[in-house]
Short mmCIF file of C-alpha atoms in Angstrom, two decimals:
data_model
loop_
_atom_site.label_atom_id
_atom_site.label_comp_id
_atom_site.label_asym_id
_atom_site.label_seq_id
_atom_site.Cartn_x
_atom_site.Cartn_y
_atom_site.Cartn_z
CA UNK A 1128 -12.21 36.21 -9.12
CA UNK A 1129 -12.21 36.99 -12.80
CA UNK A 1130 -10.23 33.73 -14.65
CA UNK A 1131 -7.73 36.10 -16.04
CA UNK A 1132 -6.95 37.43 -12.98
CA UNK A 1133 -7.15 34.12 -11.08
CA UNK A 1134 -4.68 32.83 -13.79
CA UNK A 1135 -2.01 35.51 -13.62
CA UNK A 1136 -2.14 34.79 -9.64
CA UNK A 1137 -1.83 30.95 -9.82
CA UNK A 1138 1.42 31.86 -12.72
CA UNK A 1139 2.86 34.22 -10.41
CA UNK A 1140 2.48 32.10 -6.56
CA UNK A 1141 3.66 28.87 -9.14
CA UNK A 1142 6.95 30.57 -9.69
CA UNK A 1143 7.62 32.03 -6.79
CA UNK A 1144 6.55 28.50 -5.60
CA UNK A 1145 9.25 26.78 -8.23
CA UNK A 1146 12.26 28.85 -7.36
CA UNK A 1147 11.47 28.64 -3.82
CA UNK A 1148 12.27 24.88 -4.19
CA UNK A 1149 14.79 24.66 -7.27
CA UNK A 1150 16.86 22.55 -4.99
CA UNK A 1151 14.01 19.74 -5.00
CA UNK A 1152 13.48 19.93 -8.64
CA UNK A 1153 14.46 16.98 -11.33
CA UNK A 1154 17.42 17.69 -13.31
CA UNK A 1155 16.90 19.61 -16.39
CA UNK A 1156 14.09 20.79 -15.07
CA UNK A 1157 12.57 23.58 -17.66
CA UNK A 1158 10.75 25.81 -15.36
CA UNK A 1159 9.44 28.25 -17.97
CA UNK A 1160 8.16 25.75 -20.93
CA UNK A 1161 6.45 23.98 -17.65
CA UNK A 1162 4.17 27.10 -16.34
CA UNK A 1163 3.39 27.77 -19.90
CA UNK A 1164 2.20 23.92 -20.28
CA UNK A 1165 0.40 24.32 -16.86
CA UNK A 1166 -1.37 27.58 -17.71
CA UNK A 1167 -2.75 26.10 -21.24
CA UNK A 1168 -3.93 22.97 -19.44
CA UNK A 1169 -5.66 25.40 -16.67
CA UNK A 1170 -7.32 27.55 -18.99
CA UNK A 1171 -9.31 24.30 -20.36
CA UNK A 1172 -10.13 23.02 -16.92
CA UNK A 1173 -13.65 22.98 -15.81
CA UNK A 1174 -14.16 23.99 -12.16
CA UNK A 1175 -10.78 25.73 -12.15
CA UNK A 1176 -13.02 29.34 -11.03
CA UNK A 1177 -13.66 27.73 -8.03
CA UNK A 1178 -10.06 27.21 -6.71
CA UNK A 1179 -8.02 29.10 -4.35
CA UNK A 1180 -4.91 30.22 -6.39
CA UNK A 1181 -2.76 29.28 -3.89
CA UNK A 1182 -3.96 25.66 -3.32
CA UNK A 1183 -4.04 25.28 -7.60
CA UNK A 1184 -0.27 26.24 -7.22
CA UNK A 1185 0.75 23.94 -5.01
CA UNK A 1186 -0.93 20.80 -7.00
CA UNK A 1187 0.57 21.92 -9.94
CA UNK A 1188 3.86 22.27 -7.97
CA UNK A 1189 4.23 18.19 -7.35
CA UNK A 1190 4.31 17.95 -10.79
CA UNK A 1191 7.18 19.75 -11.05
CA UNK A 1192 8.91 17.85 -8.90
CA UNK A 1193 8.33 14.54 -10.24
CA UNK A 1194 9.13 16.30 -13.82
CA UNK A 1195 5.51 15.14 -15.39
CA UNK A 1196 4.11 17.64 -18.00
CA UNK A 1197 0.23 18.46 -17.29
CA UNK A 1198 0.19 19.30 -20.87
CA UNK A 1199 1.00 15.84 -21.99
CA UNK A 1200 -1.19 14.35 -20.01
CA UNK A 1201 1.37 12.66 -18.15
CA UNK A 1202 -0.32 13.73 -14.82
CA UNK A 1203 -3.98 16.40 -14.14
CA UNK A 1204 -4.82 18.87 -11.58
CA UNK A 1205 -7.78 17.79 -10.71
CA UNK A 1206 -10.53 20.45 -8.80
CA UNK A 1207 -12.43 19.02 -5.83
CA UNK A 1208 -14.10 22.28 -5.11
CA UNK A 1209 -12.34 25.10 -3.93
CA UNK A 1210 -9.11 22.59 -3.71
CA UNK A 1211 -7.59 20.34 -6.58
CA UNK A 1212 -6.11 16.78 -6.11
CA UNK A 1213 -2.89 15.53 -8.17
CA UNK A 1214 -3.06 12.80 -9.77
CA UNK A 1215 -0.64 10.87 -12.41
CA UNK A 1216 -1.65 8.99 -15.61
CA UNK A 1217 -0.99 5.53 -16.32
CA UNK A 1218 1.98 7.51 -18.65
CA UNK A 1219 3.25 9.14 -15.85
CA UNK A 1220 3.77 6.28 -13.98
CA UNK A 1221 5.55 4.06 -16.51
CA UNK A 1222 7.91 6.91 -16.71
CA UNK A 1223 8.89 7.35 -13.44
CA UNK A 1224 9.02 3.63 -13.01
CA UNK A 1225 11.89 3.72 -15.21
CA UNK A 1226 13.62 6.71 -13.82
CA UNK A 1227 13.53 5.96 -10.32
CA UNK A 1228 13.84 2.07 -9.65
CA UNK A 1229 16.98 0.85 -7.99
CA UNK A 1230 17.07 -2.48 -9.98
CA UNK A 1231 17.20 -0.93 -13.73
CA UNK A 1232 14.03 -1.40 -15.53
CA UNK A 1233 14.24 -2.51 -18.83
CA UNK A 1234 10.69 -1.88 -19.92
CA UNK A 1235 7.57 -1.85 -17.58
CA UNK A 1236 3.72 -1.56 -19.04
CA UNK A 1237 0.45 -2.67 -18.42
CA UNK A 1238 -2.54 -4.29 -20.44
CA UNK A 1239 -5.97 -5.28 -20.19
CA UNK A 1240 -7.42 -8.63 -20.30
CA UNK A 1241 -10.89 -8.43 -22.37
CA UNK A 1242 -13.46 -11.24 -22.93
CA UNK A 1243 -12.23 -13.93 -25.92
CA UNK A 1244 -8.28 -12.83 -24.84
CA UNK A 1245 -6.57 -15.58 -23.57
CA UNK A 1246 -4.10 -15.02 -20.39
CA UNK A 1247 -3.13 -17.85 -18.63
CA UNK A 1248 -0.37 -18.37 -15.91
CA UNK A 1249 1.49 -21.61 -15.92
CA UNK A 1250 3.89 -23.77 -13.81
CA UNK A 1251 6.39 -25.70 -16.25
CA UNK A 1252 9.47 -27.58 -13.78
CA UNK A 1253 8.69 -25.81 -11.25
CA UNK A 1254 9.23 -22.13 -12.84
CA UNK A 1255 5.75 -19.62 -13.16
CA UNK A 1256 5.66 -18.72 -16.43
CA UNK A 1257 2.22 -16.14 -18.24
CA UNK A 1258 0.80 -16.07 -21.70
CA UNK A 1259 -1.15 -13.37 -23.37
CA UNK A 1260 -2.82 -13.74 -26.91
CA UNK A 1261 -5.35 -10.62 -26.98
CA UNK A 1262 -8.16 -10.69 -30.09
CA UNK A 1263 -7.30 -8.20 -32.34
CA UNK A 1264 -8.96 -4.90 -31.79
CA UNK A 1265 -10.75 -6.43 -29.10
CA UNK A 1266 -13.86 -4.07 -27.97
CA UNK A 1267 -14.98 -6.63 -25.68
CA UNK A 1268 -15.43 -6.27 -21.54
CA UNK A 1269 -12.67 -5.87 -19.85
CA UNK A 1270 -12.53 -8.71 -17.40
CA UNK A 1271 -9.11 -7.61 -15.67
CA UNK A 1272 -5.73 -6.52 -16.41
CA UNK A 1273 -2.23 -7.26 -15.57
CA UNK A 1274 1.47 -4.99 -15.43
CA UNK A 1275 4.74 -6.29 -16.18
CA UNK A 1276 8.31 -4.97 -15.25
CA UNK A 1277 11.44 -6.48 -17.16
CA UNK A 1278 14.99 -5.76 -16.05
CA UNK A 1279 18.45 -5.06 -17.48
CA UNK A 1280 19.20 -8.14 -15.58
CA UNK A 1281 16.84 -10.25 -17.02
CA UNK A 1282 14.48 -10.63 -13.80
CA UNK A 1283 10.68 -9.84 -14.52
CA UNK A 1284 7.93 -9.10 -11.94
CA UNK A 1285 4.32 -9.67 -13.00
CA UNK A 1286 0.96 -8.38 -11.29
CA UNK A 1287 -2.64 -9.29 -12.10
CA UNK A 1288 -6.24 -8.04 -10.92
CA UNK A 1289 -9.54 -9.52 -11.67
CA UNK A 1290 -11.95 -6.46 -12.98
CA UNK A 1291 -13.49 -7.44 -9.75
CA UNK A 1292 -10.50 -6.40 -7.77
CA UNK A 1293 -10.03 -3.44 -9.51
CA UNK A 1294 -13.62 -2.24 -8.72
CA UNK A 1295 -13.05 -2.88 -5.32
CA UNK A 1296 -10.47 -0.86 -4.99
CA UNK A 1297 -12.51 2.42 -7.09
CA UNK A 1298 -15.31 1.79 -4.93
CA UNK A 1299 -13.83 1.86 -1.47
CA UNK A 1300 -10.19 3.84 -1.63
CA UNK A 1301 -10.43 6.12 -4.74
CA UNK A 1302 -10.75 9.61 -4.13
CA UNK A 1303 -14.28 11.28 -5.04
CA UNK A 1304 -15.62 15.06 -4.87
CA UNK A 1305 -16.06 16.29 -1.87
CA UNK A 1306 -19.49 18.57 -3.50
CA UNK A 1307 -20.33 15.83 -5.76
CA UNK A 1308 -19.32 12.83 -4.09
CA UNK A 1309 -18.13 11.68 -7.44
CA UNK A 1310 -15.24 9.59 -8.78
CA UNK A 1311 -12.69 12.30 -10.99
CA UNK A 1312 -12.92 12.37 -14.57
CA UNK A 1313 -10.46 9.81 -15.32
CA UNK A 1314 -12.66 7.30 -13.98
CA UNK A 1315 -15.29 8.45 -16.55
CA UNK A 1316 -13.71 9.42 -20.07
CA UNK A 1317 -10.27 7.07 -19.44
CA UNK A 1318 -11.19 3.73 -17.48
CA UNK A 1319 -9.19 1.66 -19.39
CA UNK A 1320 -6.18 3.86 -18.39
CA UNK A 1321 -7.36 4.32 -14.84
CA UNK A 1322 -7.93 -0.27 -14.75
CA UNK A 1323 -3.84 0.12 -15.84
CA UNK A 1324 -2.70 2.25 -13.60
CA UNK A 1325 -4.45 0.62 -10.50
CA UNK A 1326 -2.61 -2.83 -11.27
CA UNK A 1327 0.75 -1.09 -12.25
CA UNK A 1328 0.26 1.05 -8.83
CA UNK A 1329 0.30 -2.31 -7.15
CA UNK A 1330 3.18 -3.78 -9.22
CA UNK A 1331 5.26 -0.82 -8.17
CA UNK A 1332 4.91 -1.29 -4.67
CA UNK A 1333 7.03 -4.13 -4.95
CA UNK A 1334 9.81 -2.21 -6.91
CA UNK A 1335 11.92 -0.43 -5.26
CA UNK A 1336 11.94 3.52 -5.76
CA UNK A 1337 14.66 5.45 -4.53
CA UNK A 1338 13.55 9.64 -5.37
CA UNK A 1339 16.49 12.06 -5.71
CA UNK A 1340 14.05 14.13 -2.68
CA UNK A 1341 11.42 14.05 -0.39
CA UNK A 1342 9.80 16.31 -2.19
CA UNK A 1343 9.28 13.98 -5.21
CA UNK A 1344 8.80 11.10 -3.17
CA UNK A 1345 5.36 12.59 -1.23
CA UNK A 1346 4.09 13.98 -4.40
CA UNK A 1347 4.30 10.23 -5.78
CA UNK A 1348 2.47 9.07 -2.92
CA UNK A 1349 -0.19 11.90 -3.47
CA UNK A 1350 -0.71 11.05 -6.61
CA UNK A 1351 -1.99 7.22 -6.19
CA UNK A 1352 -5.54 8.26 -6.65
CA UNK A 1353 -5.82 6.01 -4.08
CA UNK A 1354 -6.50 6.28 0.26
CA UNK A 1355 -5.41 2.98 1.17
CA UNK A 1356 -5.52 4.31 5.21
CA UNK A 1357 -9.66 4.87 4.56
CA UNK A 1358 -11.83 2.21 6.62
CA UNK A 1359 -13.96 0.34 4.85
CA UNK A 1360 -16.25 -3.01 5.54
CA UNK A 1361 -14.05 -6.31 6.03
CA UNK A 1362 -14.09 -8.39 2.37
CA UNK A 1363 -12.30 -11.47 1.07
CA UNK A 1364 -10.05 -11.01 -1.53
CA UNK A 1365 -7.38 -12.90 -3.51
CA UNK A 1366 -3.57 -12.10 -2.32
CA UNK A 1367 -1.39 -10.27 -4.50
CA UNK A 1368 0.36 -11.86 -7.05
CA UNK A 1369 3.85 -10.71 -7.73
CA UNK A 1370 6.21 -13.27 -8.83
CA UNK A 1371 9.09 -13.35 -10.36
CA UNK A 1372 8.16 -15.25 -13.86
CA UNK A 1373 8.63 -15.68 -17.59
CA UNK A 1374 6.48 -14.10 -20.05
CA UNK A 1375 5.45 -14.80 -23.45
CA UNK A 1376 3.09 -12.30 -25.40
CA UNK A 1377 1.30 -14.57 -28.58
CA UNK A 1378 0.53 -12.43 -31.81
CA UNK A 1379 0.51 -9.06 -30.00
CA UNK A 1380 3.34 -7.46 -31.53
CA UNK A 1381 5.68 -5.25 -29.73
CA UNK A 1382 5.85 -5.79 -26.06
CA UNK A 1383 7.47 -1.56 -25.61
CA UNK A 1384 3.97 -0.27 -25.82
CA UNK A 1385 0.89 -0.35 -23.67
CA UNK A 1386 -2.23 -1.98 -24.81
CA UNK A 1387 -4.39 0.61 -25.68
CA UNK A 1388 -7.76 0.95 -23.61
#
C-alpha cells in the first residue's frame, strides 16, 4: 500500500474509530488537533508500511482514551510487524498518575540512582525515612532508580529497584518483536526513561486508580510494556518496597521535576 494512501486510511478508520467511542473519551478531548498529532508522528515512523491500517488505528485509538498526545511523546505506536503495540512514556505516566488516583497526588516522579550518588533509606524512632544527594551532572552507571508519590494529605509512598531488578524485568516480561525478537526502541535510544518508568509502573500498582471508563482503564494496562502473565525460570528476588516514608532530596534542587536520564 502506497504510505499516502495507507495514511489517509489509518486518518479516516481513526475517526470513524473516535466518534464511534466519544462516550469513552477524556473530557475536553480535542479530536481533530489529536489525528493531526497522530498523523505527523506516523509519517516519521519506521516500519509503519508494514501495518494493517486498521490495527495502526486502533493503537493509536488507546491513546485517545487515556488523553496522551503521540506527538509529545507522552505515549508511541510502536510497529511489531504488520501490528503495532502501545506503549506510554515515563511522561505519560506521571500524568495520568495525577489525574486518576483516588488519594490526590500532590506530585509523583521518578529518578535514577548513578554510581558516586548517595541514596540511603533510614529508620530514625521507628519512622522509614530516604535521602538522595545525586553528583551533579552525573554521567556515571546507573546502578538503580527509585519513584516517589507525595499527597495533598501529606502521606508519601516510595519504590526502589536495584539496576539488577530492573533488568530482570526487560529481560523476561518486556515485550520484543515478534520478526526481530528485539526489545522496542525505547529500550535503545531512551533507557534512562524506560529504568523510570519500570519502577514508577511498580509504585503505581500500589496507588489506587479509579478511570472515568473501561476503555481507559485496559488501554493503561496495555500500555505497561510489560507481560507480567509470561512464564519464565523461577529466580530470587528482593520484595517490593513500598512504604509509607519521609523524604529528603540533598542539593538536588526542585523536587517537581524528573531527574533527567
Amino acid at each position: 500500500m502506497a504510505a499516502n494512501t495507507q495514511l489517509i486510511t489509518i486518518h479516516n478508520n481513526l475517526e470513524k474509530l473516535i466518534d464511534s467511542k466519544k462516550d469513552a473519551m477524556p473530557q475536553g478531548f480535542n479530536k481533530t488537533r489529536f489525528i493531526q498529532n497522530c498523523m505527523t508522528v506516523l509519517q516519521d515512523t519506521y516500519g509503519i508500511e508494514k501495518c494493517e491500517p486498521t490495527t495502526v488505528a486502533r493503537t493509536l485509538l488507546k491513546g485517545a482514551f487515556l488523553g496522551l498526545d503521540f506527538f509529545n511523546k507522552e505515549c508511541y505506536a510502536i510497529p511489531y510487524g504488520a501490528s503495532m503495540n502501545f506503549q506510554t512514556d515515563y511522561k505519560g505516566e506521571r500524568k495520568l498518575a495525577k489525574k486518576y488516583s483516588v488519594r490526590k497526588v500532590k506530585d509523583i516522579y521518578a529518578k535514577l540512582v548513578r554510581a558516586g550518588d548517595v541514596f540511603e533509606e533510614n529508620i530514625t524512632d521507628g519512622q522509614q525515612t530516604i535521602q538522595f544527594a545525586p553528583v551533579p551532572f552525573n554521567n556515571g552507571d546507573i546502578v538503580g532508580a527509585f519513584a516517589v508519590v507525595l499527597f495533598h494529605d501529606g502521606g508519601m509512598l516510595y519504590e526502589t529497584m536495584s539496576i539488577a531488578e530492573m533488568e530482570h524485568v526487560k529481560e523476561n516480561y518486556s515485550k520484543k518483536s515478534k520478526d526481530t525478537g528485539k526489545f522496542s526502541k525505547a529500550w535503545e535510544v531512551s533507557t534512562g526513561e524506560m529504568y523510570k518508568k519500570t519502577v514508577l509502573r511498580r509504585l503505581c500498582k500500589n496507588i489506587e486508580l479509579d478511570f472515568d471508563t473501561i476503555e481507559q482503564a485496559r488501554a493503561f494496562e496495555d500500555a505497561a510494556d510489560v507481560d507480567f502473565n509470561k512464564k519464565t525460570a523461577p529466580q530470587q528476588t528482593s520484595p517490593l518496597n513500598v512504604v509509607d516514608a519521609e523524604y529528603e532530596v540533598v542539593n538536588d534542587g526542585s523536587t517537581t521535576e524528573a531527574q533527567s536520564e
